[in-house]
PDB file of C-alpha atoms in Angstrom:
ATOM      1  CA  MET A   4     -16.777  56.367 -27.117  1.00 92.00           C
ATOM      2  CA  LYS A   5     -16.174  55.329 -30.889  1.00 94.00           C
ATOM      3  CA  ARG A   6     -13.954  52.718 -29.663  1.00 95.00           C
ATOM      4  CA  VAL A   7     -16.815  51.357 -27.576  1.00 96.00           C
ATOM      5  CA  TYR A   8     -19.113  51.723 -30.340  1.00 96.00           C
ATOM      6  CA  ASN A   9     -16.846  49.669 -32.537  1.00 96.00           C
ATOM      7  CA  GLN A  10     -16.585  46.876 -30.088  1.00 96.00           C
ATOM      8  CA  TYR A  11     -20.370  46.641 -29.676  1.00 96.00           C
ATOM      9  CA  GLN A  12     -21.929  47.726 -32.959  1.00 94.00           C
ATOM     10  CA  ALA A  13     -23.050  44.301 -33.519  1.00 95.00           C
ATOM     11  CA  GLU A  14     -24.712  43.855 -30.148  1.00 95.00           C
ATOM     12  CA  ASP A  15     -28.278  44.517 -30.271  1.00 93.00           C
ATOM     13  CA  GLN A  16     -28.579  44.935 -26.543  1.00 94.00           C
ATOM     14  CA  VAL A  17     -25.967  48.043 -26.530  1.00 96.00           C
ATOM     15  CA  LEU A  18     -27.161  51.410 -27.649  1.00 95.00           C
ATOM     16  CA  PHE A  19     -25.279  54.619 -27.456  1.00 95.00           C
ATOM     17  CA  VAL A  20     -26.868  58.109 -26.711  1.00 91.00           C
ATOM     18  CA  SER A  21     -25.010  61.593 -27.061  1.00 87.00           C
ATOM     19  CA  HIS A  22     -26.785  65.009 -26.360  1.00 80.00           C
ATOM     20  CA  THR A  23     -25.539  68.362 -27.329  1.00 81.00           C
ATOM     21  CA  ILE A  24     -25.092  70.951 -24.711  1.00 75.00           C
ATOM     22  CA  ASP A  25     -24.755  73.515 -27.092  1.00 80.00           C
ATOM     23  CA  PRO A  26     -28.042  73.353 -29.200  1.00 81.00           C
ATOM     24  CA  LYS A  27     -27.640  77.051 -30.636  1.00 83.00           C
ATOM     25  CA  ASN A  28     -24.589  75.634 -32.577  1.00 85.00           C
ATOM     26  CA  ASP A  29     -25.264  71.836 -32.628  1.00 86.00           C
ATOM     27  CA  SER A  30     -28.210  71.803 -34.962  1.00 90.00           C
ATOM     28  CA  ILE A  31     -29.824  68.630 -36.183  1.00 89.00           C
ATOM     29  CA  PRO A  32     -28.059  68.733 -39.495  1.00 92.00           C
ATOM     30  CA  VAL A  33     -24.657  69.520 -37.545  1.00 92.00           C
ATOM     31  CA  LEU A  34     -25.359  66.524 -35.329  1.00 91.00           C
ATOM     32  CA  LYS A  35     -26.208  64.268 -38.413  1.00 92.00           C
ATOM     33  CA  ALA A  36     -22.920  65.467 -40.150  1.00 93.00           C
ATOM     34  CA  PHE A  37     -20.820  64.709 -37.068  1.00 91.00           C
ATOM     35  CA  SER A  38     -22.560  61.245 -36.775  1.00 93.00           C
ATOM     36  CA  GLU A  39     -21.551  60.454 -40.442  1.00 94.00           C
ATOM     37  CA  SER A  40     -17.964  61.926 -39.949  1.00 94.00           C
ATOM     38  CA  LEU A  41     -17.602  59.354 -37.170  1.00 93.00           C
ATOM     39  CA  GLY A  42     -18.998  56.492 -39.447  1.00 94.00           C
ATOM     40  CA  VAL A  43     -21.916  55.507 -36.849  1.00 94.00           C
ATOM     41  CA  LYS A  44     -25.464  54.843 -37.548  1.00 90.00           C
ATOM     42  CA  ALA A  45     -28.572  55.370 -36.108  1.00 89.00           C
ATOM     43  CA  PRO A  46     -30.642  53.866 -34.058  1.00 92.00           C
ATOM     44  CA  LYS A  47     -27.241  52.346 -32.702  1.00 95.00           C
ATOM     45  CA  TRP A  48     -26.095  55.654 -31.645  1.00 93.00           C
ATOM     46  CA  GLN A  49     -28.479  58.433 -31.269  1.00 92.00           C
ATOM     47  CA  PHE A  50     -27.417  62.018 -31.011  1.00 89.00           C
ATOM     48  CA  LEU A  51     -29.941  64.219 -29.122  1.00 85.00           C
ATOM     49  CA  HIS A  52     -30.807  67.580 -29.722  1.00 84.00           C
ATOM     50  CA  GLY A  53     -33.531  69.933 -27.559  1.00 82.00           C
ATOM     51  CA  GLU A  54     -34.207  72.978 -25.716  1.00 83.00           C
ATOM     52  CA  GLU A  55     -31.139  74.522 -24.231  1.00 78.00           C
ATOM     53  CA  LYS A  56     -32.577  75.085 -20.821  1.00 81.00           C
ATOM     54  CA  ALA A  57     -33.734  71.426 -20.521  1.00 80.00           C
ATOM     55  CA  ILE A  58     -30.637  70.299 -21.806  1.00 74.00           C
ATOM     56  CA  HIS A  59     -28.565  71.915 -19.444  1.00 69.00           C
ATOM     57  CA  GLN A  60     -30.721  70.864 -16.483  1.00 74.00           C
ATOM     58  CA  LEU A  61     -30.404  67.257 -17.774  1.00 70.00           C
ATOM     59  CA  ALA A  62     -26.393  67.817 -17.773  1.00 64.00           C
ATOM     60  CA  GLN A  63     -26.158  69.267 -14.424  1.00 67.00           C
ATOM     61  CA  GLY A  64     -28.606  66.886 -12.642  1.00 63.00           C
ATOM     62  CA  TYR A  65     -29.440  63.643 -14.025  1.00 56.00           C
ATOM     63  CA  PHE A  66     -26.825  62.984 -16.293  1.00 54.00           C
ATOM     64  CA  MET A  67     -24.242  64.313 -13.885  1.00 50.00           C
ATOM     65  CA  GLN A  68     -22.079  65.913 -16.483  1.00 50.00           C
ATOM     66  CA  ALA A  69     -20.366  69.480 -15.884  1.00 48.00           C
ATOM     67  CA  TYR A  70     -20.443  72.102 -18.320  1.00 46.00           C
ATOM     68  CA  GLN A  71     -19.105  75.692 -18.379  1.00 46.00           C
ATOM     69  CA  GLU A  72     -20.354  78.300 -20.983  1.00 52.00           C
ATOM     70  CA  ASN A  73     -17.551  80.267 -22.760  1.00 47.00           C
ATOM     71  CA  LYS A  74     -14.491  78.242 -21.373  1.00 52.00           C
ATOM     72  CA  ALA A  75     -13.537  76.566 -24.388  1.00 47.00           C
ATOM     73  CA  PRO A  76     -13.002  77.244 -27.992  1.00 54.00           C
ATOM     74  CA  GLY A  77     -16.459  76.748 -29.831  1.00 54.00           C
ATOM     75  CA  GLY A  78     -18.097  78.205 -26.060  1.00 52.00           C
ATOM     76  CA  TYR A  79     -18.526  75.271 -23.963  1.00 49.00           C
ATOM     77  CA  ALA A  80     -16.015  73.146 -21.914  1.00 46.00           C
ATOM     78  CA  HIS A  81     -17.661  69.901 -20.763  1.00 50.00           C
ATOM     79  CA  SER A  82     -16.601  66.583 -19.135  1.00 59.00           C
ATOM     80  CA  GLY A  83     -16.049  63.376 -21.061  1.00 72.00           C
ATOM     81  CA  GLY A  84     -18.126  61.537 -18.657  1.00 80.00           C
ATOM     82  CA  PHE A  85     -19.920  58.309 -19.864  1.00 88.00           C
ATOM     83  CA  LEU A  86     -22.803  56.684 -18.133  1.00 88.00           C
ATOM     84  CA  LEU A  87     -23.591  53.047 -18.452  1.00 93.00           C
ATOM     85  CA  ILE A  88     -27.209  52.622 -18.071  1.00 91.00           C
ATOM     86  CA  ASP A  89     -28.977  49.078 -17.782  1.00 92.00           C
ATOM     87  CA  GLY A  90     -32.116  48.002 -19.454  1.00 89.00           C
ATOM     88  CA  LYS A  91     -34.210  49.164 -16.171  1.00 90.00           C
ATOM     89  CA  GLN A  92     -32.611  52.729 -16.515  1.00 88.00           C
ATOM     90  CA  HIS A  93     -30.575  52.383 -13.621  1.00 90.00           C
ATOM     91  CA  ILE A  94     -27.077  53.842 -13.839  1.00 88.00           C
ATOM     92  CA  ARG A  95     -24.632  51.042 -13.480  1.00 92.00           C
ATOM     93  CA  GLY A  96     -21.232  53.082 -13.960  1.00 92.00           C
ATOM     94  CA  VAL A  97     -19.765  56.442 -14.426  1.00 89.00           C
ATOM     95  CA  TYR A  98     -16.709  56.806 -16.565  1.00 91.00           C
ATOM     96  CA  ASP A  99     -14.171  59.381 -17.858  1.00 90.00           C
ATOM     97  CA  GLY A 100     -14.275  59.196 -21.305  1.00 89.00           C
ATOM     98  CA  THR A 101     -10.924  60.679 -21.563  1.00 90.00           C
ATOM     99  CA  SER A 102      -9.198  57.953 -19.539  1.00 93.00           C
ATOM    100  CA  THR A 103      -8.168  54.803 -21.470  1.00 95.00           C
ATOM    101  CA  THR A 104      -8.483  53.010 -18.066  1.00 96.00           C
ATOM    102  CA  ASP A 105     -11.947  54.159 -17.383  1.00 95.00           C
ATOM    103  CA  VAL A 106     -13.176  53.436 -20.847  1.00 96.00           C
ATOM    104  CA  ASN A 107     -11.462  49.732 -20.558  1.00 97.00           C
ATOM    105  CA  ARG A 108     -13.411  49.571 -17.545  1.00 97.00           C
ATOM    106  CA  LEU A 109     -16.501  50.482 -19.115  1.00 97.00           C
ATOM    107  CA  ILE A 110     -15.981  47.815 -21.857  1.00 97.00           C
ATOM    108  CA  GLU A 111     -15.563  45.355 -19.268  1.00 97.00           C
ATOM    109  CA  ASP A 112     -18.619  46.626 -17.167  1.00 97.00           C
ATOM    110  CA  ILE A 113     -20.853  46.245 -20.528  1.00 97.00           C
ATOM    111  CA  ASN A 114     -19.564  42.470 -20.790  1.00 96.00           C
ATOM    112  CA  VAL A 115     -20.569  41.800 -17.042  1.00 95.00           C
ATOM    113  CA  LEU A 116     -24.024  43.514 -17.714  1.00 94.00           C
ATOM    114  CA  LEU A 117     -24.596  41.368 -21.186  1.00 94.00           C
ATOM    115  CA  LYS A 118     -23.851  38.175 -18.812  1.00 92.00           C
ATOM    116  CA  GLU A 119     -26.210  39.438 -16.394  1.00 87.00           C
ATOM    117  CA  ASP A 120     -29.056  40.104 -18.726  1.00 68.00           C
ATOM    118  CA  ILE A 121     -28.319  36.788 -20.479  1.00 64.00           C
ATOM    119  CA  ASN A 122     -28.693  34.955 -17.113  1.00 57.00           C
ATOM    120  CA  GLN A 123     -31.880  36.754 -16.099  1.00 58.00           C
TER     121      GLN A 123
END
């Protein structure tokens, strides 16, 4: 995701959102330190924190992200899925963030979406 962020950090129409699936350990200060270690800035990239039950419902439902508690070092294993969501909050693509091919496809799809927005 950092590679995608770097490519679009100057593009006002592209924003990034990440959410923790482990709010017990990923406190707001921890998320802030993580974002600073990546060299990313809010509001361009938001790191979200919330109630554990609500986050897990989002992760399993709306965001279509899989996770398994206590299956990895640190307590959670989760997918590396990325979603591309347009300005009308429609999911335009789902990508495997661990796949260079999929991340390249995400970048291409963002370019297409930006051109669509310009032409509308």
